[in-house]
Short mmCIF file of C-alpha atoms and ligand atoms in Angstrom, two decimals:
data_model
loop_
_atom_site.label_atom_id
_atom_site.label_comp_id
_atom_site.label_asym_id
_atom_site.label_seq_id
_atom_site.Cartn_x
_atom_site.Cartn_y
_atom_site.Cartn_z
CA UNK A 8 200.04 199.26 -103.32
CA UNK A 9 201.54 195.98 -105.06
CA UNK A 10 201.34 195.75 -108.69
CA UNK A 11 198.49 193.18 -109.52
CA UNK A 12 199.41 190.90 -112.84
CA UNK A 13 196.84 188.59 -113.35
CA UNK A 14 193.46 189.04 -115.50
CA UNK A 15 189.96 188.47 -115.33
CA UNK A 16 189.42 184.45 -115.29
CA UNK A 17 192.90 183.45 -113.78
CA UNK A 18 192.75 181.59 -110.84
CA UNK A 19 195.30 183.56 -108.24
CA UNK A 20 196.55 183.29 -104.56
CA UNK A 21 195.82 186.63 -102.93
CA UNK A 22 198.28 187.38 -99.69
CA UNK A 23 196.58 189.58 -97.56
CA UNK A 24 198.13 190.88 -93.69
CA UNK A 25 196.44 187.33 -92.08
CA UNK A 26 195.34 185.07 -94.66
CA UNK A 27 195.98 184.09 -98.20
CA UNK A 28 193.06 183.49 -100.19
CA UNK A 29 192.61 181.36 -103.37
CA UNK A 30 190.17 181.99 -106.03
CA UNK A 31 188.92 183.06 -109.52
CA UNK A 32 189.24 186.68 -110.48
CA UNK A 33 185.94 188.24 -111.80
CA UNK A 34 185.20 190.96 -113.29
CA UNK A 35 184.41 193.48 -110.77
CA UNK A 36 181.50 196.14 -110.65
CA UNK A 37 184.24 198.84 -108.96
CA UNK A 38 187.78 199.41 -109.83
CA UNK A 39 189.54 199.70 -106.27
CA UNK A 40 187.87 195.75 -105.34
CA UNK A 41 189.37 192.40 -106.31
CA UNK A 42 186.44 190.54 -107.12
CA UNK A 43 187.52 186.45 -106.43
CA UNK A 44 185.41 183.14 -106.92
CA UNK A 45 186.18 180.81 -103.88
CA UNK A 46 185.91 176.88 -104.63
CA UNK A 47 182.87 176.97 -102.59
CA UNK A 48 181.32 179.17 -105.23
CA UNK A 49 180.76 182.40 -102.99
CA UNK A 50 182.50 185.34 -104.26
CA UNK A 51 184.56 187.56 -101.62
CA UNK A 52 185.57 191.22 -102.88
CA UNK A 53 188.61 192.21 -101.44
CA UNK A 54 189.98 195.91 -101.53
CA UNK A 55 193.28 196.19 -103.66
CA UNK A 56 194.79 198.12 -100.93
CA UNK A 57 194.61 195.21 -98.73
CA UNK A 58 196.33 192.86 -101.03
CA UNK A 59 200.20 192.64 -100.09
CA UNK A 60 201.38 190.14 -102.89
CA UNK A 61 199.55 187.78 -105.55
CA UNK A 62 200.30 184.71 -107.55
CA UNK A 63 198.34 183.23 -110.91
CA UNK A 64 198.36 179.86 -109.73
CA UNK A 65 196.79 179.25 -113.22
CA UNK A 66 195.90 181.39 -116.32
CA UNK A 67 192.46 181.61 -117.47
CA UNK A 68 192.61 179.04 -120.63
CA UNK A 69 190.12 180.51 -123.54
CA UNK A 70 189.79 176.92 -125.37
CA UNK A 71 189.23 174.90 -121.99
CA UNK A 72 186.21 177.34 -120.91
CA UNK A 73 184.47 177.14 -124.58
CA UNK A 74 184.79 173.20 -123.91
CA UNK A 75 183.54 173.89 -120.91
CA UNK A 76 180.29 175.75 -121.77
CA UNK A 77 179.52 174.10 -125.26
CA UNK A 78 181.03 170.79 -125.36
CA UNK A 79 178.36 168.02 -124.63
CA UNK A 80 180.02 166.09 -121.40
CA UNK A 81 178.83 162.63 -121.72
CA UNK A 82 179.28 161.48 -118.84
CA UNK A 83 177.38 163.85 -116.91
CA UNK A 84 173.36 163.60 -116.53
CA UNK A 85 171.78 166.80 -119.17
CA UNK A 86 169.13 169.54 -118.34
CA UNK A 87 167.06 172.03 -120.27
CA UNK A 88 167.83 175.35 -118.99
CA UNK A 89 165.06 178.30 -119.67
CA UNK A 90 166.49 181.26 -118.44
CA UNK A 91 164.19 184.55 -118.31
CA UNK A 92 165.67 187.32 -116.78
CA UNK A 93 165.69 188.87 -113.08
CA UNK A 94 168.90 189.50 -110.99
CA UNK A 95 169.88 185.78 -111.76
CA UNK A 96 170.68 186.79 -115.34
CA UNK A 97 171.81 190.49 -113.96
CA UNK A 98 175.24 192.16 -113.44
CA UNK A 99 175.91 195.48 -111.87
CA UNK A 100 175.81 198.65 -113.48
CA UNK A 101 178.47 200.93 -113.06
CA UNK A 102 176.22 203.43 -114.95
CA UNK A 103 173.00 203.19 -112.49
CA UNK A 104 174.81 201.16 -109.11
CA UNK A 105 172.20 199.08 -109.77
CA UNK A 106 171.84 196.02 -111.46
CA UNK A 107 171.28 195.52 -115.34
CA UNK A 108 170.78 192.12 -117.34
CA UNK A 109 173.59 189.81 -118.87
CA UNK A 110 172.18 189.49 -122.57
CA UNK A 111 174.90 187.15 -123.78
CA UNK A 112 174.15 183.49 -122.96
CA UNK A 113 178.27 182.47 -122.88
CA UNK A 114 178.46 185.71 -120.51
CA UNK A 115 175.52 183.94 -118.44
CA UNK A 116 177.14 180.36 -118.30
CA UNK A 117 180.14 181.52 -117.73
CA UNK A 118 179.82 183.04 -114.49
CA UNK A 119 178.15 179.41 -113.53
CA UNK A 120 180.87 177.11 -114.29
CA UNK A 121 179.98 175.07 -111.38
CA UNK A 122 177.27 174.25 -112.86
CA UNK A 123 178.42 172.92 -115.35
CA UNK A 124 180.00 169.93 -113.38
CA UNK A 125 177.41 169.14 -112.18
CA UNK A 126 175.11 168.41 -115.39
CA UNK A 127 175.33 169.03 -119.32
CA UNK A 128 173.07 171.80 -120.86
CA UNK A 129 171.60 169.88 -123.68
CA UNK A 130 168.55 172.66 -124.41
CA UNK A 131 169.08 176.40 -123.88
CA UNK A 132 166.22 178.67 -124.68
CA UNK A 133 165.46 182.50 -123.33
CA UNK A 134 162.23 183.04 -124.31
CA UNK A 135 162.42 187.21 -122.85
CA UNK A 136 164.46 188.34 -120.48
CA UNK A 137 162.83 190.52 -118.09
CA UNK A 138 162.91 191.28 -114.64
CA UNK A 139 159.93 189.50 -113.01
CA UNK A 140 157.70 192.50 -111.72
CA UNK A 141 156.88 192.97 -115.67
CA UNK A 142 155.60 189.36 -116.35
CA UNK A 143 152.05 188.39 -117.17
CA UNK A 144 149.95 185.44 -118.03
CA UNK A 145 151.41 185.41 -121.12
CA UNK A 146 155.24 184.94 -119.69
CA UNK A 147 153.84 181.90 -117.60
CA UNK A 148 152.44 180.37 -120.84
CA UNK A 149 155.98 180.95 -122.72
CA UNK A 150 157.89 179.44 -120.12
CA UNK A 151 155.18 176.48 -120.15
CA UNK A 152 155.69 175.83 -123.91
CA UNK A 153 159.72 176.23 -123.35
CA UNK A 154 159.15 173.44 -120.55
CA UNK A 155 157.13 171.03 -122.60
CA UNK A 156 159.58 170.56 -125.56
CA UNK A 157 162.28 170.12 -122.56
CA UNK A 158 160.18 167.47 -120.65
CA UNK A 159 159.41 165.63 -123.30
CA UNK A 160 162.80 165.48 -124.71
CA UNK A 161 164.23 161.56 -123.86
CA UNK A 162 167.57 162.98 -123.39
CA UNK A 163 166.82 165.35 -120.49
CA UNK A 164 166.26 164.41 -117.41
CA UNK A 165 164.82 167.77 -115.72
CA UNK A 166 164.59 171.92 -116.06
CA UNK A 167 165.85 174.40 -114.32
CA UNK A 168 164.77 177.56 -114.81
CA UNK A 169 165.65 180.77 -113.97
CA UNK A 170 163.72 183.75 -112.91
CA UNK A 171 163.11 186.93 -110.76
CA UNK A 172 161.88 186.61 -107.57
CA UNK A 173 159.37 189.19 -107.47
CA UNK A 174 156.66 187.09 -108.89
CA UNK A 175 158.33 183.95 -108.65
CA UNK A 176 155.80 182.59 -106.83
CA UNK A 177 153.37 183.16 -109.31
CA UNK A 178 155.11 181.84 -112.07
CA UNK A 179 156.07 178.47 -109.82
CA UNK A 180 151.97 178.21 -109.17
CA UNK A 181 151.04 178.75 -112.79
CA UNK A 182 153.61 176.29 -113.90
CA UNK A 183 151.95 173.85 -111.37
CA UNK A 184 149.07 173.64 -112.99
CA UNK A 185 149.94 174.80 -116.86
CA UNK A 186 152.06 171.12 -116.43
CA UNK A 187 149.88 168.34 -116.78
CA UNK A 188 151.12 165.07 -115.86
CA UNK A 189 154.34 165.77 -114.99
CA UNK A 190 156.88 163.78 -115.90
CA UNK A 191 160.07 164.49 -114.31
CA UNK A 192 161.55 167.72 -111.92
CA UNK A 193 160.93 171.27 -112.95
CA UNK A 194 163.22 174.06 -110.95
CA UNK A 195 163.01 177.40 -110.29
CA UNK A 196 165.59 179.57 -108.82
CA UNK A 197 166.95 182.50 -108.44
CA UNK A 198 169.56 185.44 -107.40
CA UNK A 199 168.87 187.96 -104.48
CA UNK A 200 172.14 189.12 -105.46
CA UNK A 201 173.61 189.20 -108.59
CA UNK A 202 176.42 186.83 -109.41
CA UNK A 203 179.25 189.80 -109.85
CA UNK A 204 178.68 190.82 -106.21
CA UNK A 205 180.34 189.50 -103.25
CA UNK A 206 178.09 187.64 -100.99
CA UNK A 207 175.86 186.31 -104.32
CA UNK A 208 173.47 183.84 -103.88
CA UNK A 209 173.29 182.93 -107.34
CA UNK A 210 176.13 180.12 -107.36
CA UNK A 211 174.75 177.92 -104.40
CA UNK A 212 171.40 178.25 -105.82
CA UNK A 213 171.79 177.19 -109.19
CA UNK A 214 173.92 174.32 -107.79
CA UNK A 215 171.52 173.18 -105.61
CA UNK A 216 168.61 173.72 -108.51
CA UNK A 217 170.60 171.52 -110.81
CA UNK A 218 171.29 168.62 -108.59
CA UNK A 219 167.18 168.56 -108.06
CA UNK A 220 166.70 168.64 -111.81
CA UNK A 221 168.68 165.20 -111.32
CA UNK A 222 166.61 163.90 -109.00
CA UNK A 223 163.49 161.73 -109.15
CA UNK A 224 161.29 164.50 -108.18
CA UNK A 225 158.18 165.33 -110.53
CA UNK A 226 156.98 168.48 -109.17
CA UNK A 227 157.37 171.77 -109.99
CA UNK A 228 159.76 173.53 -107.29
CA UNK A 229 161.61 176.52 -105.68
CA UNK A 230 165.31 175.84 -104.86
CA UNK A 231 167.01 178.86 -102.78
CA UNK A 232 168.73 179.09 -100.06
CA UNK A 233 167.49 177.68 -96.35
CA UNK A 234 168.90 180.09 -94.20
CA UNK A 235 171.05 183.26 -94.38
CA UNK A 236 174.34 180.97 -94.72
CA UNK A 237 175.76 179.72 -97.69
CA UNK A 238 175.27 176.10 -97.17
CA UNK A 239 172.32 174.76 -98.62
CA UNK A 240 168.89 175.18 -99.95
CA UNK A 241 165.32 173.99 -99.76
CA UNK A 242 163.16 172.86 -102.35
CA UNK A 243 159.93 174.32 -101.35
CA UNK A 244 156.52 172.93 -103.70
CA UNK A 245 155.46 175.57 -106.22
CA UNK A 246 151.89 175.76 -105.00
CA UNK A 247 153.54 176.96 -101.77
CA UNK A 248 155.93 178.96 -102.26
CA UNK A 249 155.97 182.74 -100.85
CA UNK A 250 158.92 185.56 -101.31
CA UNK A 251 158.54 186.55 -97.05
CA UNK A 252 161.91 188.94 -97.40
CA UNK A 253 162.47 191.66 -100.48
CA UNK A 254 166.46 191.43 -99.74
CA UNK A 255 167.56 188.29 -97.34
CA UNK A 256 169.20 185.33 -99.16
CA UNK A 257 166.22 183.19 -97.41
CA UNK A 258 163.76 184.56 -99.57
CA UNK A 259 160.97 182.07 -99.80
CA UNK A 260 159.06 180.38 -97.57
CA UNK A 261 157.36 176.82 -97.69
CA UNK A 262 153.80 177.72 -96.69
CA UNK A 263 151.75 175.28 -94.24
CA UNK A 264 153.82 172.66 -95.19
CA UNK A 265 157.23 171.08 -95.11
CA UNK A 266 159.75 172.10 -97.83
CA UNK A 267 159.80 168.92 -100.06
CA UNK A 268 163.74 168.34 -99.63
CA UNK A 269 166.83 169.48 -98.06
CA UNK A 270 169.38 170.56 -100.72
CA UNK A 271 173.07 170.75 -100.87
CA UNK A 272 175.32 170.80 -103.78
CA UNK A 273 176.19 167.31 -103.95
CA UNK A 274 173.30 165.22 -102.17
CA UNK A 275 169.38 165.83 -101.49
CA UNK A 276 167.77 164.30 -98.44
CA UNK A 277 163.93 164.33 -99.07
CA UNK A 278 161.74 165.67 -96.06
CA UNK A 279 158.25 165.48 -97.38
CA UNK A 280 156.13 162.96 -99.72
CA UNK A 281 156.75 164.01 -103.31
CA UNK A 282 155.77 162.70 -106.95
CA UNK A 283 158.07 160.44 -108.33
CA UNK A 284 159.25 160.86 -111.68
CA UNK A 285 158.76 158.72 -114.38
CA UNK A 286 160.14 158.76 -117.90
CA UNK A 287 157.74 157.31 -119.91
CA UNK A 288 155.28 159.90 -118.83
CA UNK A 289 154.52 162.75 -121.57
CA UNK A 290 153.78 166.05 -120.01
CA UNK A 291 150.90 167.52 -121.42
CA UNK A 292 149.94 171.11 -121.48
CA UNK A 293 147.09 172.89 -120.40
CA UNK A 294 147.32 176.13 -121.07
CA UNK A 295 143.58 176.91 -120.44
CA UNK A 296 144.15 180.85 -118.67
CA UNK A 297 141.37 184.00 -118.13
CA UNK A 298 143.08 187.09 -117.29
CA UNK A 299 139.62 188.18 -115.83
CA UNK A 300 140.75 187.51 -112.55
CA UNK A 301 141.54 189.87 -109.53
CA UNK A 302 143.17 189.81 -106.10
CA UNK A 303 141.85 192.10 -103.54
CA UNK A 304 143.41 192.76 -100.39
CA UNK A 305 140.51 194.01 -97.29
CA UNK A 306 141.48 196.64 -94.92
CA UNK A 307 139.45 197.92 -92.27
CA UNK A 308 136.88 200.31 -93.49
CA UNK A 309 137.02 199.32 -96.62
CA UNK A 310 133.62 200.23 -98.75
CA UNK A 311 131.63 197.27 -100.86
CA UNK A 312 130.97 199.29 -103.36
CA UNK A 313 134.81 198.45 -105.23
CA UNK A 314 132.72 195.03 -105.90
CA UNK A 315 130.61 196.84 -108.29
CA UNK A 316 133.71 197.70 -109.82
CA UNK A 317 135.73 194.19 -110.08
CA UNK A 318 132.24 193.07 -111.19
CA UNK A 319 132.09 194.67 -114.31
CA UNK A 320 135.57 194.08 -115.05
CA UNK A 321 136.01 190.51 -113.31
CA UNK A 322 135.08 186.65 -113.65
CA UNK A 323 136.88 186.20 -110.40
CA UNK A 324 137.55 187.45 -107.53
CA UNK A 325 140.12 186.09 -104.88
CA UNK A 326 139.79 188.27 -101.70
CA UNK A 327 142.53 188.31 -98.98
CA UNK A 328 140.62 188.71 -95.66
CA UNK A 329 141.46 188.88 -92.40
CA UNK A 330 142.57 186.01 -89.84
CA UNK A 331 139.98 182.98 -90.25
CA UNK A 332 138.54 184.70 -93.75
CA UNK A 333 136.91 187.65 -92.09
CA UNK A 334 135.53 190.74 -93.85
CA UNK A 335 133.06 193.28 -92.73
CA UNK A 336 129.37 192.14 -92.29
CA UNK A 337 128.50 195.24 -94.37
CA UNK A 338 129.68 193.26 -97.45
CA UNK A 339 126.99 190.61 -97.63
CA UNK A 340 124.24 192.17 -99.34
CA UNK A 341 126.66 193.15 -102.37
CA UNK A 342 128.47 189.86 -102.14
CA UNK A 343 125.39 188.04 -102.81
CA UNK A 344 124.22 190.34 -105.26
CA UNK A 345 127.57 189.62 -107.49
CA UNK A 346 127.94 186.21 -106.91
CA UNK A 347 124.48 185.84 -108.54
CA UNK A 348 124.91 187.35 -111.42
CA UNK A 349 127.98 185.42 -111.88
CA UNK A 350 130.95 186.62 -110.59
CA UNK A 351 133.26 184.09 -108.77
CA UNK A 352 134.41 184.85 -105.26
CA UNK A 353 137.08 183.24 -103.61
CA UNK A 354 138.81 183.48 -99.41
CA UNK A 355 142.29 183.40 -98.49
CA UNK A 356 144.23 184.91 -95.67
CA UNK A 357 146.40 188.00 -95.27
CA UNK A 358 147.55 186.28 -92.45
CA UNK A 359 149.61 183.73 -95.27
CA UNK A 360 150.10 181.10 -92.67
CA UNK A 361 147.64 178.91 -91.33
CA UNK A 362 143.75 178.44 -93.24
CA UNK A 363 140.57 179.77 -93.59
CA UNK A 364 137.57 178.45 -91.95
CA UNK A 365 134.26 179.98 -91.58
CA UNK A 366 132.56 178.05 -89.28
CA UNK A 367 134.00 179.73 -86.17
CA UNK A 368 132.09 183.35 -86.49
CA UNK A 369 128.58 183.47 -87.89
CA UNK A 370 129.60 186.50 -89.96
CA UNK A 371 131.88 184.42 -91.65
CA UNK A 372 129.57 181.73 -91.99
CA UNK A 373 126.82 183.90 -94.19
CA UNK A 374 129.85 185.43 -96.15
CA UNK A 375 130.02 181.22 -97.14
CA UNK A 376 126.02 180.85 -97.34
CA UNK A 377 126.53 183.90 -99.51
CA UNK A 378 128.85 182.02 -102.39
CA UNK A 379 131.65 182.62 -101.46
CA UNK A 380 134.21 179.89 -101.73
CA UNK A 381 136.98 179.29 -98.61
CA UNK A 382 140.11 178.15 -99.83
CA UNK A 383 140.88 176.61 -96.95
CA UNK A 384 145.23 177.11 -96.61
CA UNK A 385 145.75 177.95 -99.62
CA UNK A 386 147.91 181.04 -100.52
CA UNK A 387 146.44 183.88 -101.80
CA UNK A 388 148.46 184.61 -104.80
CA UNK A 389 148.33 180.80 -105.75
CA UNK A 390 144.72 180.97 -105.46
CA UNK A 391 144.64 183.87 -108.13
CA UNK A 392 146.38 182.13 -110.93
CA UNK A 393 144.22 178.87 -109.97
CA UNK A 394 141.04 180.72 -110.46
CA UNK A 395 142.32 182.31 -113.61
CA UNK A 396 143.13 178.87 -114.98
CA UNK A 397 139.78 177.26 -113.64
CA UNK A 398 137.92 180.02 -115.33
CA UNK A 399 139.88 179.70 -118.08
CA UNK A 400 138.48 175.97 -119.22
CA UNK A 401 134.82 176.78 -120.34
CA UNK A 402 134.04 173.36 -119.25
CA UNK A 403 134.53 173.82 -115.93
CA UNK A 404 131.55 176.50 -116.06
CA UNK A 405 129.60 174.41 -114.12
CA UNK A 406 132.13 173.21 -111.56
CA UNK A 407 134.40 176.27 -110.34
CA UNK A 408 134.14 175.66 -106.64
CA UNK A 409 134.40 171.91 -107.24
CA UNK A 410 137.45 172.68 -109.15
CA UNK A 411 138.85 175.60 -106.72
CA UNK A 412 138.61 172.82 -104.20
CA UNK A 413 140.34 169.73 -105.76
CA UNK A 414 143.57 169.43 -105.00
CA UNK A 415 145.69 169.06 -108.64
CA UNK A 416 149.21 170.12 -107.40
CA UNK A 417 149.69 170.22 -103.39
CA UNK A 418 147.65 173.97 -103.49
CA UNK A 419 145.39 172.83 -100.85
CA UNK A 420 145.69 170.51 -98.36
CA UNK A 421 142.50 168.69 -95.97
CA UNK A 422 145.08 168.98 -92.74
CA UNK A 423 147.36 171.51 -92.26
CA UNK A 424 150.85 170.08 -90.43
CA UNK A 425 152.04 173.04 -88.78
CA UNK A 426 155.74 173.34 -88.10
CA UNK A 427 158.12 173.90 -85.33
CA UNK A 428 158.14 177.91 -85.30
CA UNK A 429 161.78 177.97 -85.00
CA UNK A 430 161.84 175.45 -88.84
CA UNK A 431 159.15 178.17 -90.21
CA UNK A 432 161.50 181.24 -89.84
N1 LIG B 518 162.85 192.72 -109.34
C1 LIG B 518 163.66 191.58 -109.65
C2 LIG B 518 162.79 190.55 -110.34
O1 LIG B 518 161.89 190.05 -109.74
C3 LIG B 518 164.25 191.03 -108.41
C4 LIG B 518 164.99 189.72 -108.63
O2 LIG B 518 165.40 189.38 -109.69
O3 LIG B 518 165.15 189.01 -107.69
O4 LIG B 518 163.04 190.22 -111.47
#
């Protein structure tokens, strides 16, 4: 085996039996694997036993990288950045094989110097770091406060923020409608794959997040990646945004609608209708949340009696039913029972795509006559945070389905444009 002399941050020529490869040495999570940077921001890992000869085209400079990650760059556009944990913020453990959180924010930054070309961090905050499985209301309300001061800063021009994906979806939809007003983009994204790892997804992603945060988009969105390949990403609305894969790159899906834009490191190209941004706008916060809320998946067989349960625990309920909004007939004496006495029943889909509708079976129709409210195509787990913030604004008493019903941030929509199968999957 050749001797390798070159250190972690140099940027080297690797000479391997057919190719020579140029890139930035990482640190690497195993000791027998070159871990390299390409310039198109995907990292490669490359056994050492394959490597026949290598060159430091240039050393790793200390002073240039601080300047790099601290120095305001004027001429670039700034960002707040919120970063709050999940494989995005993650390295791998040697200890576990698994993957463990980067706790130092230069650590964090500088395994993103891309970018960093791309925009100037003006406003840094990590309110927690954790992964995104452990969040509750109370993370989405953090993050919400984090956002505000960001927003309605005149020097910054969007957010990005970071997160798990687990519940990314959730956060995106609380966001949605915690942000009142909005003013100009807010971005989430995130890492299926943490950045030390070959084939990362991290490094396209937050590329393609920060070039939104640029844009003139005022909506709260998902950037990740389109497709398996590491070309661009889609900025999906956070209302309708659903994790469809636990491991593929192509996480999330845009759910019975377009994805708002089409997003590559250096240029957007806008598919759908989206809010325009506009800096004289404040944000305003409405933070407004009841945790008394509860999302119930039916199976077949499943007995009424858990209602007594979620009733005496429960404001709201948000039940995922079958195909049109279906649940067994046996249900309706209980639902009605609950829903008078004040508990707040919502319909979704397990099917995720397509709506609810329940005028097609009569069943369905008394389940309505009964209280409870159809949500038309709205996603389930979007539905659940809406209902928790509906409930949550005591003058709304009056007015839940009303307010279930309005449209305040794309959730629901009167017509649903279904796609091309082969742009859905
Ligand atoms: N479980 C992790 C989380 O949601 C997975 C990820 O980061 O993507 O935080």
């Amino acid at each position: 085996m050749v001797e390798l002399n070159f250190n972690k941050g140099d940027y080297v020529r690797l000479r391997l039996a057919l190719e020579e490869i140029d890139g930035q040495v990482l640190e690497s999570p195993e000791s027998d694997i070159v871990l390299l940077k390409l310039k198109s921001g995907y990292n490669i890992g490359i056994k050492k036993e394959n490597i026949l000869g290598a060159r430091v085209l240039r050393k790793y400079n200390e002073e240039k990288a601080k300047f790099l990650k601290r120095e305001e760059r004027k001429e670039l556009p700034s960002i707040g950045l919120i970063i709050t944990g999940g494989t995005i913020a993650s390295k791998a453990s040697q200890a576990t094989g698994g993957v463990k959180p980067i706790t130092d924010v230069d650590e964090f930054l500088n395994y993103y110097p891309e970018l960093l070309k791309i925009v100037n961090i003006k406003k840094l905050e990590i309110p927690f770091m954790v992964f995104s499985e452990n969040m509750t209301s109370e993370h989405w309300i953090k993050i919400a406060e984090c956002a505000e001061k960001m927003l309605n800063d005149d020097n910054i021009k969007g957010i990005i923020i970071t997160h798990g994906t687990d519940t990314l979806g959730y956060s995106a939809a609380a966001l949605s409608f915690f942000l009142r007003n909005l003013n100009k983009p807010v971005v989430l994204t995130y890492a299926q794959r943490s950045i030390d790892r070959a084939s990362s997804d991290a490094s396209l992603n937050l590329q393609c997040a920060a070039r939104m945060a640029i844009s003139d988009c005022a909506e709260v969105v998902l950037v990740g990646h389109a497709n398996v390949n590491d070309n661009f990403c889609y900025a999906i609305r956070g209302t309708r945004a659903r994790k469809l894969h636990s491991s593929r790159r192509d996480a999330f899906k845009s759910v019975n609608e377009k994805p708002i834009a089409k997003v590559w490191k250096d240029k957007i190209e806008f598919i759908s209708q989206y809010k325009r941004s506009d800096e004289n706008r404040k944000v305003e916060l409405d933070l407004a949340y009841s945790d008394k809320v509860a999302l119930l998946k039916f199976y077949p067989g499943q007995d009424s009696s858990i209602l007594d349960y979620y009733a005496l625990k429960y404001k709201g309920l948000v039940i995922e039913g079958f195909g049109l909004g279906q649940i067994n007939e046996s249900w309706i004496p209980k639902l009605k029972k609950h829903i008078k006495n004040g508990l707040v029943i919502c319909m979704t889909s397990q099917t995720i795509f397509g709506e609810v509708n329940p005028y097609v079976y009569s069943s369905a129709r008394e389940i309505e006559r009964a209280g409870v409210i159809y949500l038309g195509n709205m996603l389930a787990e979007t539905a659940f945070v809406k209902l928790g913030w509906v409930l949550g604004h005591y003058g709304w008493k009056m007015r839940v389905r009303e307010k279930m019903l309005e449209n305040f941030a794309g959730e629901i929509s009167e017509r649903i444009e279904f796609e091309r199968e082969s742009e859905l999957y």
